Amino acid sequence: MMYIESQEKRGAISRRAVLKGGALAATAVAFGRLGWASANEQRSIPQVRLGNGVMMPMLGFGTYGLRGDVCTESVADAITAGYRLIDTAKVYQNEEAVGAGIKKSGIDRKSLFVTSKIWVEDSGYEPAKRAFQTTLDKLQLEYLDLYLIHRPRGDVQGSWRAMEELNVAGRIRAIGLSNFDESQLASLTAGAKTKPVINQVESHPFFQETVEHASLLTAGVQMEVWAPFAEGRNGLFTNAVLKQIGTKHGKTVAQTVLRWHHQRRVVAIPRSSNPEHRRENLAIFDFSLDAEDMGRIAALDTNRSLFPEWT
């Protein structure tokens, strides 16, 4: 839900500044040693089979904080670059711009996996149905691939019943949750006809949510992560361990972190308004982190949220 580049507003070190000022960036070209593959060099993005059998890309494009023409152009370019999973939400106030970007890309709708989310003010059976239709209208789509309850607030049971019906009617291919903890997920599931297939949560090297991840795996619920780069907080892009591992593989810190997410079997949705960064984020399927790398990153976990306002 919260992605890279808004960190400049919070005083964090930006990825753009790191790349611009670093010695590596000064001597490497975008499509060379930094590992930014061109479109025709990109490998297809692996997919994961959700609990209801629907296939979902394991790497997508987040749109939190993108508005207007910047959002439209970013979405259209992301799709051109190879992204197929596009994530938005009512509260992002950009669904119309996202829809315009999808339309501008010219790609077959069936090739995309589009996610949106219901906000707290629309919780409840009837409000959820109205909110869903508004989202579809703004996106200019006939169906959603995934619809999530954005926060565990309000009448979540009523919202879930509405989403179950929309799922059965074929208007949503899969339904899930966001920011639910283990007990909240269990409470909703206890009275549900349809089990959630996704829980979208905060996770990054400094807050790895290993217990939550294991619990979701056991429950057959796919973990999806927002803020995969922690929005640059805690100096993620200058972290010595992540830089060392990246250098070892000829990759950037961003690519190293996304590869770490991928090897944990979680779906990540990084956001960037920078076309080079969008392509850089896709170039993670031509290398692997070894056990030592994974162990060093595991040791970075503080087990403390960097976004307590969302807990």
Tab-separated table of C-alpha atoms in Angstrom:
chain	number	residue	atom	x	y	z
A	1	MET	CA	0.000	0.000	0.000
A	2	MET	CA	2.835	2.420	0.652
A	3	TYR	CA	5.672	2.365	-1.784
A	4	ILE	CA	8.983	3.880	-2.716
A	5	GLU	CA	9.699	7.517	-3.493
A	6	SER	CA	7.242	9.060	-1.045
A	7	GLN	CA	10.090	8.621	1.430
A	8	GLU	CA	11.616	11.938	0.316
A	9	LYS	CA	8.695	13.673	2.001
A	10	ARG	CA	9.481	11.880	5.260
A	11	GLY	CA	13.205	12.583	5.232
A	12	ALA	CA	14.317	9.080	4.237
A	13	ILE	CA	17.119	8.486	1.760
A	14	SER	CA	15.717	8.108	-1.727
A	15	ARG	CA	16.715	5.363	-4.095
A	16	ARG	CA	17.163	7.930	-6.877
A	17	ALA	CA	19.666	9.883	-4.782
A	18	VAL	CA	21.608	6.744	-3.925
A	19	LEU	CA	21.876	5.682	-7.552
A	20	LYS	CA	22.717	9.179	-8.739
A	21	GLY	CA	25.425	9.774	-6.172
A	22	GLY	CA	26.922	6.313	-5.857
A	23	ALA	CA	30.155	5.297	-7.524
A	24	LEU	CA	28.457	2.347	-9.178
A	25	ALA	CA	25.869	4.543	-10.828
A	26	ALA	CA	28.542	6.971	-11.962
A	27	THR	CA	30.390	4.313	-13.892
A	28	ALA	CA	27.599	2.003	-15.065
A	29	VAL	CA	24.985	2.466	-17.738
A	30	ALA	CA	21.334	1.753	-17.101
A	31	PHE	CA	21.205	-1.421	-19.164
A	32	GLY	CA	24.590	-2.741	-18.105
A	33	ARG	CA	26.129	-3.374	-14.718
A	34	LEU	CA	23.145	-2.028	-12.793
A	35	GLY	CA	21.148	-4.917	-14.181
A	36	TRP	CA	18.385	-2.906	-15.871
A	37	ALA	CA	17.209	-5.249	-18.597
A	38	SER	CA	15.590	-3.945	-21.745
A	39	ALA	CA	11.995	-4.932	-22.486
A	40	ASN	CA	12.937	-7.698	-24.893
A	41	GLU	CA	15.398	-9.104	-22.344
A	42	GLN	CA	12.864	-9.355	-19.537
A	43	ARG	CA	11.897	-12.803	-18.433
A	44	SER	CA	8.231	-13.519	-17.911
A	45	ILE	CA	7.080	-12.934	-14.349
A	46	PRO	CA	6.415	-16.186	-12.457
A	47	GLN	CA	2.889	-16.741	-11.184
A	48	VAL	CA	1.442	-18.271	-8.048
A	49	ARG	CA	-1.752	-20.303	-7.907
A	50	LEU	CA	-4.101	-18.824	-5.310
A	51	GLY	CA	-6.308	-20.935	-3.066
A	52	ASN	CA	-9.225	-20.742	-5.495
A	53	GLY	CA	-7.078	-21.759	-8.475
A	54	VAL	CA	-6.656	-18.273	-9.967
A	55	MET	CA	-3.126	-17.531	-11.180
A	56	MET	CA	-1.492	-14.295	-9.963
A	57	PRO	CA	1.838	-12.685	-10.987
A	58	MET	CA	4.376	-12.726	-8.152
A	59	LEU	CA	5.657	-9.243	-8.961
A	60	GLY	CA	3.421	-6.294	-9.694
A	61	PHE	CA	3.187	-2.525	-9.915
A	62	GLY	CA	1.838	-0.503	-6.997
A	63	THR	CA	0.231	2.893	-7.501
A	64	TYR	CA	-0.020	4.418	-4.011
A	65	GLY	CA	0.801	8.133	-4.201
A	66	LEU	CA	0.572	8.344	-7.990
A	67	ARG	CA	-2.036	10.780	-9.263
A	68	GLY	CA	-3.311	12.286	-12.501
A	69	ASP	CA	-1.225	12.144	-15.659
A	70	VAL	CA	1.820	10.845	-13.782
A	71	CYS	CA	-0.220	7.857	-12.647
A	72	THR	CA	-1.702	7.251	-16.097
A	73	GLU	CA	1.687	7.404	-17.804
A	74	SER	CA	3.336	5.269	-15.118
A	75	VAL	CA	0.697	2.530	-15.390
A	76	ALA	CA	0.794	2.509	-19.192
A	77	ASP	CA	4.593	2.342	-19.200
A	78	ALA	CA	4.679	-0.330	-16.491
A	79	ILE	CA	2.449	-2.531	-18.609
A	80	THR	CA	4.630	-1.872	-21.658
A	81	ALA	CA	7.688	-2.824	-19.602
A	82	GLY	CA	6.127	-6.177	-18.703
A	83	TYR	CA	4.102	-5.771	-15.516
A	84	ARG	CA	0.766	-7.547	-15.525
A	85	LEU	CA	-0.310	-7.104	-11.889
A	86	ILE	CA	-1.571	-3.568	-11.208
A	87	ASP	CA	-2.556	-2.621	-7.640
A	88	THR	CA	-4.727	0.334	-6.642
A	89	ALA	CA	-7.378	1.226	-4.025
A	90	LYS	CA	-10.238	3.630	-3.503
A	91	VAL	CA	-8.318	5.538	-0.826
A	92	TYR	CA	-5.422	6.168	-3.255
A	93	GLN	CA	-7.790	8.449	-5.188
A	94	ASN	CA	-6.292	7.345	-8.510
A	95	GLU	CA	-8.576	4.618	-9.852
A	96	GLU	CA	-9.631	6.780	-12.810
A	97	ALA	CA	-5.991	7.493	-13.682
A	98	VAL	CA	-5.104	3.801	-13.316
A	99	GLY	CA	-7.970	2.878	-15.609
A	100	ALA	CA	-6.815	5.442	-18.157
A	101	GLY	CA	-3.309	3.962	-18.006
A	102	ILE	CA	-4.632	0.466	-18.588
A	103	LYS	CA	-6.619	1.709	-21.556
A	104	LYS	CA	-3.662	3.648	-22.930
A	105	SER	CA	-1.433	0.564	-22.783
A	106	GLY	CA	-3.606	-1.110	-25.401
A	107	ILE	CA	-3.036	-4.540	-23.899
A	108	ASP	CA	-5.738	-7.197	-23.807
A	109	ARG	CA	-7.599	-6.867	-20.493
A	110	LYS	CA	-7.440	-10.633	-19.998
A	111	SER	CA	-3.649	-10.404	-19.806
A	112	LEU	CA	-3.813	-8.204	-16.712
A	113	PHE	CA	-4.407	-8.880	-13.030
A	114	VAL	CA	-6.035	-5.781	-11.528
A	115	THR	CA	-6.470	-5.313	-7.780
A	116	SER	CA	-8.416	-2.684	-5.844
A	117	LYS	CA	-9.564	-2.343	-2.247
A	118	ILE	CA	-12.632	-1.285	-0.292
A	119	TRP	CA	-12.053	1.490	2.243
A	120	VAL	CA	-13.345	1.660	5.814
A	121	GLU	CA	-16.081	4.215	5.094
A	122	ASP	CA	-17.685	1.779	2.639
A	123	SER	CA	-17.745	-1.221	4.961
A	124	GLY	CA	-20.958	-3.195	5.178
A	125	TYR	CA	-23.030	-5.251	2.754
A	126	GLU	CA	-24.817	-2.576	0.704
A	127	PRO	CA	-22.059	0.079	0.913
A	128	ALA	CA	-19.491	-2.477	-0.261
A	129	LYS	CA	-21.542	-3.343	-3.324
A	130	ARG	CA	-21.921	0.334	-4.208
A	131	ALA	CA	-18.213	0.971	-3.649
A	132	PHE	CA	-17.275	-1.956	-5.857
A	133	GLN	CA	-19.386	-0.658	-8.740
A	134	THR	CA	-17.871	2.812	-8.362
A	135	THR	CA	-14.408	1.283	-8.514
A	136	LEU	CA	-15.274	-0.646	-11.675
A	137	ASP	CA	-16.698	2.468	-13.305
A	138	LYS	CA	-13.609	4.527	-12.489
A	139	LEU	CA	-11.285	1.806	-13.756
A	140	GLN	CA	-13.443	1.339	-16.891
A	141	LEU	CA	-13.435	-2.413	-16.314
A	142	GLU	CA	-16.110	-5.080	-16.312
A	143	TYR	CA	-14.543	-7.152	-13.538
A	144	LEU	CA	-11.684	-7.172	-11.026
A	145	ASP	CA	-9.153	-9.939	-10.623
A	146	LEU	CA	-8.769	-9.270	-6.898
A	147	TYR	CA	-10.730	-7.155	-4.411
A	148	LEU	CA	-9.509	-6.650	-0.843
A	149	ILE	CA	-10.871	-5.283	2.417
A	150	HIS	CA	-8.261	-2.591	2.980
A	151	ARG	CA	-8.357	-2.478	6.791
A	152	PRO	CA	-9.972	-4.619	9.517
A	153	ARG	CA	-12.346	-1.831	10.529
A	154	GLY	CA	-16.127	-1.404	10.419
A	155	ASP	CA	-18.569	-4.087	9.283
A	156	VAL	CA	-16.052	-6.432	7.689
A	157	GLN	CA	-18.457	-9.368	7.828
A	158	GLY	CA	-21.038	-7.419	5.813
A	159	SER	CA	-18.391	-6.356	3.316
A	160	TRP	CA	-17.208	-9.939	2.990
A	161	ARG	CA	-20.704	-11.250	2.274
A	162	ALA	CA	-21.043	-8.700	-0.519
A	163	MET	CA	-17.660	-9.666	-1.913
A	164	GLU	CA	-18.530	-13.366	-1.761
A	165	GLU	CA	-21.647	-12.720	-3.834
A	166	LEU	CA	-19.723	-10.648	-6.357
A	167	ASN	CA	-17.151	-13.420	-6.565
A	168	VAL	CA	-19.807	-16.062	-7.221
A	169	ALA	CA	-21.355	-13.796	-9.873
A	170	GLY	CA	-17.995	-13.623	-11.685
A	171	ARG	CA	-17.482	-9.922	-11.148
A	172	ILE	CA	-14.423	-10.553	-8.938
A	173	ARG	CA	-12.127	-13.472	-9.678
A	174	ALA	CA	-10.616	-13.606	-6.182
A	175	ILE	CA	-11.250	-11.904	-2.833
A	176	GLY	CA	-8.935	-11.216	0.065
A	177	LEU	CA	-7.779	-8.952	2.880
A	178	SER	CA	-5.198	-6.327	3.711
A	179	ASN	CA	-3.591	-5.491	7.069
A	180	PHE	CA	-5.416	-8.252	8.973
A	181	ASP	CA	-3.520	-9.971	11.761
A	182	GLU	CA	-3.839	-13.688	12.496
A	183	SER	CA	-6.750	-13.362	14.933
A	184	GLN	CA	-8.659	-10.930	12.700
A	185	LEU	CA	-8.258	-13.248	9.720
A	186	ALA	CA	-9.434	-16.219	11.791
A	187	SER	CA	-12.465	-14.276	13.009
A	188	LEU	CA	-13.553	-13.387	9.489
A	189	THR	CA	-12.870	-16.847	8.117
A	190	ALA	CA	-14.942	-18.501	10.858
A	191	GLY	CA	-18.143	-17.020	9.463
A	192	ALA	CA	-17.220	-16.994	5.796
A	193	LYS	CA	-18.423	-19.187	2.955
A	194	THR	CA	-15.327	-18.304	0.922
A	195	LYS	CA	-11.834	-18.253	2.410
A	196	PRO	CA	-9.625	-15.237	1.646
A	197	VAL	CA	-6.898	-16.046	-0.863
A	198	ILE	CA	-4.637	-13.069	-0.045
A	199	ASN	CA	-3.526	-11.010	2.919
A	200	GLN	CA	-1.634	-7.897	1.819
A	201	VAL	CA	0.607	-6.694	4.660
A	202	GLU	CA	3.675	-4.618	5.441
A	203	SER	CA	6.871	-6.607	5.023
A	204	HIS	CA	10.474	-5.717	4.200
A	205	PRO	CA	13.947	-6.654	5.495
A	206	PHE	CA	13.420	-4.678	8.715
A	207	PHE	CA	9.953	-6.114	9.445
A	208	GLN	CA	9.840	-9.561	7.911
A	209	GLU	CA	6.661	-10.884	9.534
A	210	THR	CA	8.029	-14.435	9.653
A	211	VAL	CA	5.350	-15.660	12.058
A	212	GLU	CA	2.584	-14.079	9.983
A	213	HIS	CA	4.101	-15.558	6.826
A	214	ALA	CA	4.248	-19.054	8.299
A	215	SER	CA	0.678	-18.740	9.576
A	216	LEU	CA	-0.598	-17.682	6.175
A	217	LEU	CA	1.226	-20.522	4.446
A	218	THR	CA	-0.360	-22.985	6.864
A	219	ALA	CA	-3.784	-21.483	6.236
A	220	GLY	CA	-3.340	-21.596	2.456
A	221	VAL	CA	-3.483	-17.791	2.172
A	222	GLN	CA	-0.973	-16.061	-0.092
A	223	MET	CA	1.100	-13.301	1.487
A	224	GLU	CA	1.410	-10.120	-0.560
A	225	VAL	CA	3.597	-7.244	0.641
A	226	TRP	CA	3.233	-3.504	0.442
A	227	ALA	CA	6.204	-1.230	1.162
A	228	PRO	CA	8.589	-3.964	-0.056
A	229	PHE	CA	11.419	-1.390	0.190
A	230	ALA	CA	10.162	0.057	3.505
A	231	GLU	CA	9.777	3.306	1.534
A	232	GLY	CA	13.510	3.736	2.003
A	233	ARG	CA	13.173	4.036	5.759
A	234	ASN	CA	15.971	2.856	8.073
A	235	GLY	CA	18.388	3.667	5.237
A	236	LEU	CA	17.370	0.598	3.256
A	237	PHE	CA	19.046	1.734	0.020
A	238	THR	CA	22.346	2.419	1.790
A	239	ASN	CA	22.281	-0.613	4.076
A	240	ALA	CA	25.756	-2.189	4.058
A	241	VAL	CA	24.514	-5.786	4.134
A	242	LEU	CA	22.084	-5.300	1.263
A	243	LYS	CA	24.690	-3.409	-0.779
A	244	GLN	CA	27.264	-6.163	-0.239
A	245	ILE	CA	24.855	-8.880	-1.303
A	246	GLY	CA	23.806	-6.850	-4.331
A	247	THR	CA	27.410	-6.251	-5.382
A	248	LYS	CA	28.095	-9.979	-5.046
A	249	HIS	CA	25.418	-10.683	-7.662
A	250	GLY	CA	25.927	-7.590	-9.816
A	251	LYS	CA	22.555	-6.233	-8.717
A	252	THR	CA	21.185	-3.149	-6.969
A	253	VAL	CA	19.810	-3.066	-3.442
A	254	ALA	CA	16.286	-2.816	-4.855
A	255	GLN	CA	16.785	-5.912	-6.986
A	256	THR	CA	18.322	-7.766	-4.058
A	257	VAL	CA	15.346	-6.976	-1.829
A	258	LEU	CA	12.794	-7.943	-4.479
A	259	ARG	CA	14.633	-11.209	-5.107
A	260	TRP	CA	14.552	-11.876	-1.349
A	261	HIS	CA	10.791	-11.335	-1.324
A	262	HIS	CA	10.402	-13.639	-4.319
A	263	GLN	CA	12.416	-16.443	-2.738
A	264	ARG	CA	10.208	-16.192	0.349
A	265	ARG	CA	7.254	-16.989	-1.943
A	266	VAL	CA	5.536	-13.658	-1.383
A	267	VAL	CA	4.007	-11.321	-3.963
A	268	ALA	CA	5.600	-7.851	-4.010
A	269	ILE	CA	4.156	-4.675	-5.539
A	270	PRO	CA	6.851	-1.952	-5.653
A	271	ARG	CA	5.888	1.488	-6.880
A	272	SER	CA	7.964	3.976	-8.857
A	273	SER	CA	7.283	6.978	-11.060
A	274	ASN	CA	10.739	6.478	-12.581
A	275	PRO	CA	10.735	4.392	-15.823
A	276	GLU	CA	14.285	3.137	-15.202
A	277	HIS	CA	13.393	1.974	-11.717
A	278	ARG	CA	10.314	0.172	-13.025
A	279	ARG	CA	12.488	-1.806	-15.422
A	280	GLU	CA	15.171	-2.361	-12.834
A	281	ASN	CA	12.572	-3.903	-10.523
A	282	LEU	CA	11.652	-6.462	-13.180
A	283	ALA	CA	15.218	-7.730	-13.616
A	284	ILE	CA	15.259	-10.133	-10.668
A	285	PHE	CA	14.668	-13.484	-12.311
A	286	ASP	CA	18.179	-14.088	-13.650
A	287	PHE	CA	19.917	-14.677	-10.310
A	288	SER	CA	19.308	-16.307	-6.936
A	289	LEU	CA	20.278	-15.522	-3.371
A	290	ASP	CA	22.087	-18.351	-1.622
A	291	ALA	CA	21.514	-19.567	1.920
A	292	GLU	CA	24.168	-17.230	3.303
A	293	ASP	CA	22.536	-14.238	1.601
A	294	MET	CA	19.109	-15.166	2.938
A	295	GLY	CA	20.539	-15.631	6.433
A	296	ARG	CA	22.231	-12.228	6.428
A	297	ILE	CA	18.990	-10.545	5.355
A	298	ALA	CA	17.040	-12.491	7.982
A	299	ALA	CA	19.347	-10.993	10.603
A	300	LEU	CA	18.192	-7.470	9.641
A	301	ASP	CA	14.707	-8.101	11.047
A	302	THR	CA	13.810	-5.790	13.950
A	303	ASN	CA	10.326	-7.340	14.241
A	304	ARG	CA	8.914	-3.824	14.509
A	305	SER	CA	6.598	-2.097	12.058
A	306	LEU	CA	7.893	1.052	10.380
A	307	PHE	CA	4.301	2.070	9.646
A	308	PRO	CA	2.522	1.718	13.027
A	309	GLU	CA	-0.363	3.823	11.747
A	310	TRP	CA	-1.430	0.787	9.703
A	311	THR	CA	-1.337	-1.740	12.528
